[in-house]
Tab-separated table of C-alpha atoms in Angstrom:
chain	number	residue	atom	x	y	z
A	9	MET	CA	-18.121	209.884	-19.779
A	10	MET	CA	-15.539	207.539	-18.239
A	11	ASN	CA	-14.247	209.294	-15.339
A	12	HIS	CA	-17.211	210.077	-13.135
A	13	PRO	CA	-16.884	211.889	-9.796
A	14	ILE	CA	-15.525	209.615	-7.160
A	15	LYS	CA	-18.160	207.569	-5.568
A	16	PRO	CA	-17.964	206.572	-2.119
A	17	ASP	CA	-16.544	203.285	-0.896
A	18	PRO	CA	-17.406	200.716	-3.605
A	19	ILE	CA	-17.682	197.219	-1.995
A	20	LEU	CA	-14.799	196.010	-4.356
A	21	HIS	CA	-12.534	197.195	-7.130
A	22	VAL	CA	-12.093	195.126	-10.180
A	23	ALA	CA	-8.893	196.072	-12.173
A	24	LEU	CA	-8.117	194.788	-15.734
A	25	PHE	CA	-4.459	195.001	-16.750
A	26	ALA	CA	-4.193	195.600	-20.362
A	27	PRO	CA	-7.478	194.169	-21.437
A	28	GLU	CA	-7.721	193.167	-25.139
A	29	ILE	CA	-11.316	192.315	-25.869
A	30	PRO	CA	-14.048	195.041	-25.666
A	31	GLN	CA	-16.812	192.482	-25.044
A	32	ASN	CA	-15.084	191.170	-22.132
A	33	THR	CA	-14.529	194.621	-20.541
A	34	GLY	CA	-18.091	195.603	-21.312
A	35	ASN	CA	-19.450	192.478	-19.623
A	36	ILE	CA	-17.104	193.014	-16.704
A	37	GLY	CA	-18.284	196.601	-16.502
A	38	ARG	CA	-21.933	195.528	-16.337
A	39	THR	CA	-21.285	193.087	-13.478
A	40	CYS	CA	-19.435	195.759	-11.625
A	41	LEU	CA	-22.342	198.108	-11.982
A	42	ALA	CA	-24.642	195.396	-10.697
A	43	ILE	CA	-22.792	194.693	-7.617
A	44	GLY	CA	-21.555	198.248	-6.838
A	45	ALA	CA	-17.842	197.707	-7.701
A	46	ARG	CA	-15.501	200.031	-9.290
A	47	LEU	CA	-13.874	199.160	-12.507
A	48	TRP	CA	-10.268	200.078	-13.297
A	49	LEU	CA	-8.782	199.891	-16.716
A	50	ILE	CA	-4.988	199.822	-16.772
A	51	ARG	CA	-3.487	200.801	-20.038
A	52	PRO	CA	-2.484	199.688	-22.790
A	53	LEU	CA	-6.030	198.859	-23.921
A	54	GLY	CA	-6.538	196.683	-26.965
A	55	PHE	CA	-9.565	198.862	-28.069
A	56	GLN	CA	-11.007	202.327	-27.960
A	57	LEU	CA	-13.111	203.199	-25.058
A	58	ASP	CA	-15.902	204.429	-27.389
A	59	GLU	CA	-15.760	201.085	-29.520
A	60	LYS	CA	-19.200	199.820	-30.350
A	61	HIS	CA	-18.396	196.270	-28.922
A	62	LEU	CA	-17.644	197.723	-25.575
A	63	LYS	CA	-20.965	199.660	-25.462
A	64	ARG	CA	-22.957	196.774	-26.739
A	65	ALA	CA	-21.644	194.316	-24.200
A	66	GLY	CA	-22.300	196.915	-21.509
A	67	MET	CA	-25.608	197.638	-23.019
A	68	ASP	CA	-27.099	201.029	-22.136
A	69	TYR	CA	-25.519	200.593	-18.677
A	70	TRP	CA	-22.087	201.699	-19.606
A	71	PRO	CA	-22.474	205.417	-18.780
A	72	GLN	CA	-23.426	204.495	-15.384
A	73	VAL	CA	-20.342	202.146	-14.683
A	74	ASP	CA	-18.074	203.559	-12.085
A	75	CYS	CA	-14.903	203.248	-14.160
A	76	ARG	CA	-11.272	204.714	-13.860
A	77	VAL	CA	-8.735	204.470	-16.662
A	78	VAL	CA	-5.089	204.782	-15.644
A	79	ASP	CA	-2.018	204.859	-17.850
A	80	SER	CA	0.150	202.219	-15.959
A	81	TRP	CA	0.540	199.813	-13.125
A	82	GLU	CA	2.225	202.403	-11.137
A	83	ASP	CA	-0.366	204.967	-11.572
A	84	PHE	CA	-3.083	202.339	-10.533
A	85	LEU	CA	-1.055	201.650	-7.300
A	86	LYS	CA	-0.993	205.413	-6.526
A	87	GLN	CA	-4.729	206.093	-7.205
A	88	CYS	CA	-6.399	202.802	-5.886
A	89	PRO	CA	-7.155	203.163	-2.161
A	90	SER	CA	-6.920	199.479	-1.377
A	91	GLN	CA	-3.732	197.635	-0.046
A	92	ARG	CA	-5.220	194.186	-0.649
A	93	ILE	CA	-4.861	192.994	-4.269
A	94	PHE	CA	-5.997	189.574	-5.215
A	95	CYS	CA	-4.367	188.443	-8.483
A	96	ILE	CA	-6.287	185.980	-10.404
A	97	THR	CA	-3.859	183.708	-12.151
A	98	LYS	CA	-3.562	180.129	-12.973
A	99	PHE	CA	-0.295	180.067	-10.894
A	100	GLY	CA	-2.101	180.967	-7.806
A	101	LYS	CA	-1.494	178.517	-4.935
A	102	LYS	CA	-4.948	179.223	-3.233
A	103	LEU	CA	-8.167	178.510	-4.902
A	104	VAL	CA	-10.595	181.508	-5.303
A	105	TRP	CA	-13.047	180.277	-2.446
A	106	GLU	CA	-10.003	179.941	0.013
A	107	ALA	CA	-9.580	183.735	-0.140
A	108	GLN	CA	-11.096	185.776	2.573
A	109	PHE	CA	-12.341	188.993	0.932
A	110	GLN	CA	-12.756	192.331	2.713
A	111	PRO	CA	-14.618	195.369	1.574
A	112	GLY	CA	-12.646	197.481	-0.694
A	113	ASP	CA	-10.433	194.626	-1.929
A	114	VAL	CA	-9.077	194.576	-5.559
A	115	ILE	CA	-9.683	191.773	-7.885
A	116	LEU	CA	-6.963	192.069	-10.573
A	117	LEU	CA	-7.161	190.145	-13.799
A	118	GLY	CA	-4.689	190.203	-16.661
A	119	SER	CA	-5.085	190.254	-20.421
A	120	GLU	CA	-6.950	187.716	-22.371
A	121	SER	CA	-3.777	186.454	-24.221
A	122	ARG	CA	-1.035	187.007	-21.762
A	123	GLY	CA	-2.586	187.181	-18.292
A	124	LEU	CA	-0.834	188.896	-15.484
A	125	PRO	CA	2.928	189.876	-15.841
A	126	GLU	CA	5.125	187.779	-13.530
A	127	ALA	CA	6.361	190.888	-11.918
A	128	ILE	CA	2.954	191.703	-10.747
A	129	ARG	CA	1.597	188.391	-9.731
A	130	GLY	CA	5.047	187.317	-8.315
A	131	ALA	CA	5.210	190.507	-5.891
A	132	HIS	CA	2.741	189.034	-3.524
A	133	PRO	CA	2.327	185.319	-4.154
A	134	GLU	CA	0.058	184.951	-1.067
A	135	MET	CA	-2.418	186.963	-2.821
A	136	ALA	CA	-2.409	185.010	-6.005
A	137	ILE	CA	-5.683	182.789	-6.406
A	138	ARG	CA	-7.014	180.654	-9.064
A	139	PHE	CA	-9.766	178.391	-10.258
A	140	PRO	CA	-9.094	174.650	-10.464
A	141	MET	CA	-8.893	173.533	-14.218
A	142	ARG	CA	-7.592	170.582	-16.097
A	143	GLU	CA	-4.018	170.893	-17.414
A	144	ASN	CA	-5.025	170.910	-21.053
A	145	VAL	CA	-7.022	174.195	-20.593
A	146	ARG	CA	-4.759	177.218	-20.939
A	147	SER	CA	-7.238	179.699	-19.390
A	148	LEU	CA	-10.794	180.603	-18.790
A	149	ASN	CA	-12.685	183.512	-20.310
A	150	LEU	CA	-11.925	186.786	-18.648
A	151	ALA	CA	-15.395	187.989	-18.169
A	152	SER	CA	-16.605	184.607	-16.892
A	153	THR	CA	-13.745	184.511	-14.488
A	154	ALA	CA	-14.177	187.998	-13.325
A	155	THR	CA	-17.952	187.439	-12.600
A	156	ALA	CA	-17.313	184.217	-10.759
A	157	VAL	CA	-14.720	185.871	-8.557
A	158	MET	CA	-16.977	189.076	-7.804
A	159	TYR	CA	-19.759	186.838	-6.803
A	160	GLU	CA	-17.704	184.814	-4.494
A	161	ALA	CA	-16.429	187.953	-2.860
A	162	MET	CA	-19.932	189.327	-2.703
A	163	ARG	CA	-21.249	185.971	-1.093
A	164	GLN	CA	-18.796	186.522	1.585
A	165	LEU	CA	-19.271	190.338	2.096
A	166	ALA	CA	-22.598	191.498	1.132
A	167	ASP	CA	-26.175	191.695	2.344
A	168	PHE	CA	-27.908	190.770	-0.798
A	169	SER	CA	-31.293	192.249	0.265
A	170	GLU	CA	-30.055	195.680	-0.841
A	171	LEU	CA	-29.332	194.209	-4.452
A	172	SER	CA	-32.700	192.507	-4.914
């Protein structure tokens, strides 16, 4: 069900590092399907892939989502064809709309409760991007953030006539 045959050249890759909430993952998967992105789930996962909440959020689209599941960050780096990984983190120096996306880029998001580990986001600080928000807000919802970044990338990259 999850590891479909390799589909050619998705416009984007969306990677979730240790996601915890199945509804967020299901919603992100549905958005990936809508725009032609590949979803990567990097273990550990905070849920089972057959969990009803994941499928409910992804609706009847979930079997069509181009999803890859990998056991670790190292496995992801070996399998993902892109060299450009944008880390979405409140510690980013650039704003999301200052990023210049290219076809095949990776949008990487961390877990809902911990975000991305410093070792990952700190490895390439020039690729760490963020949304502006007030200091008293700890974080944004993972699915909402992923969707906003994906559509900013699509605004830069896509001819939307093929999606209409």
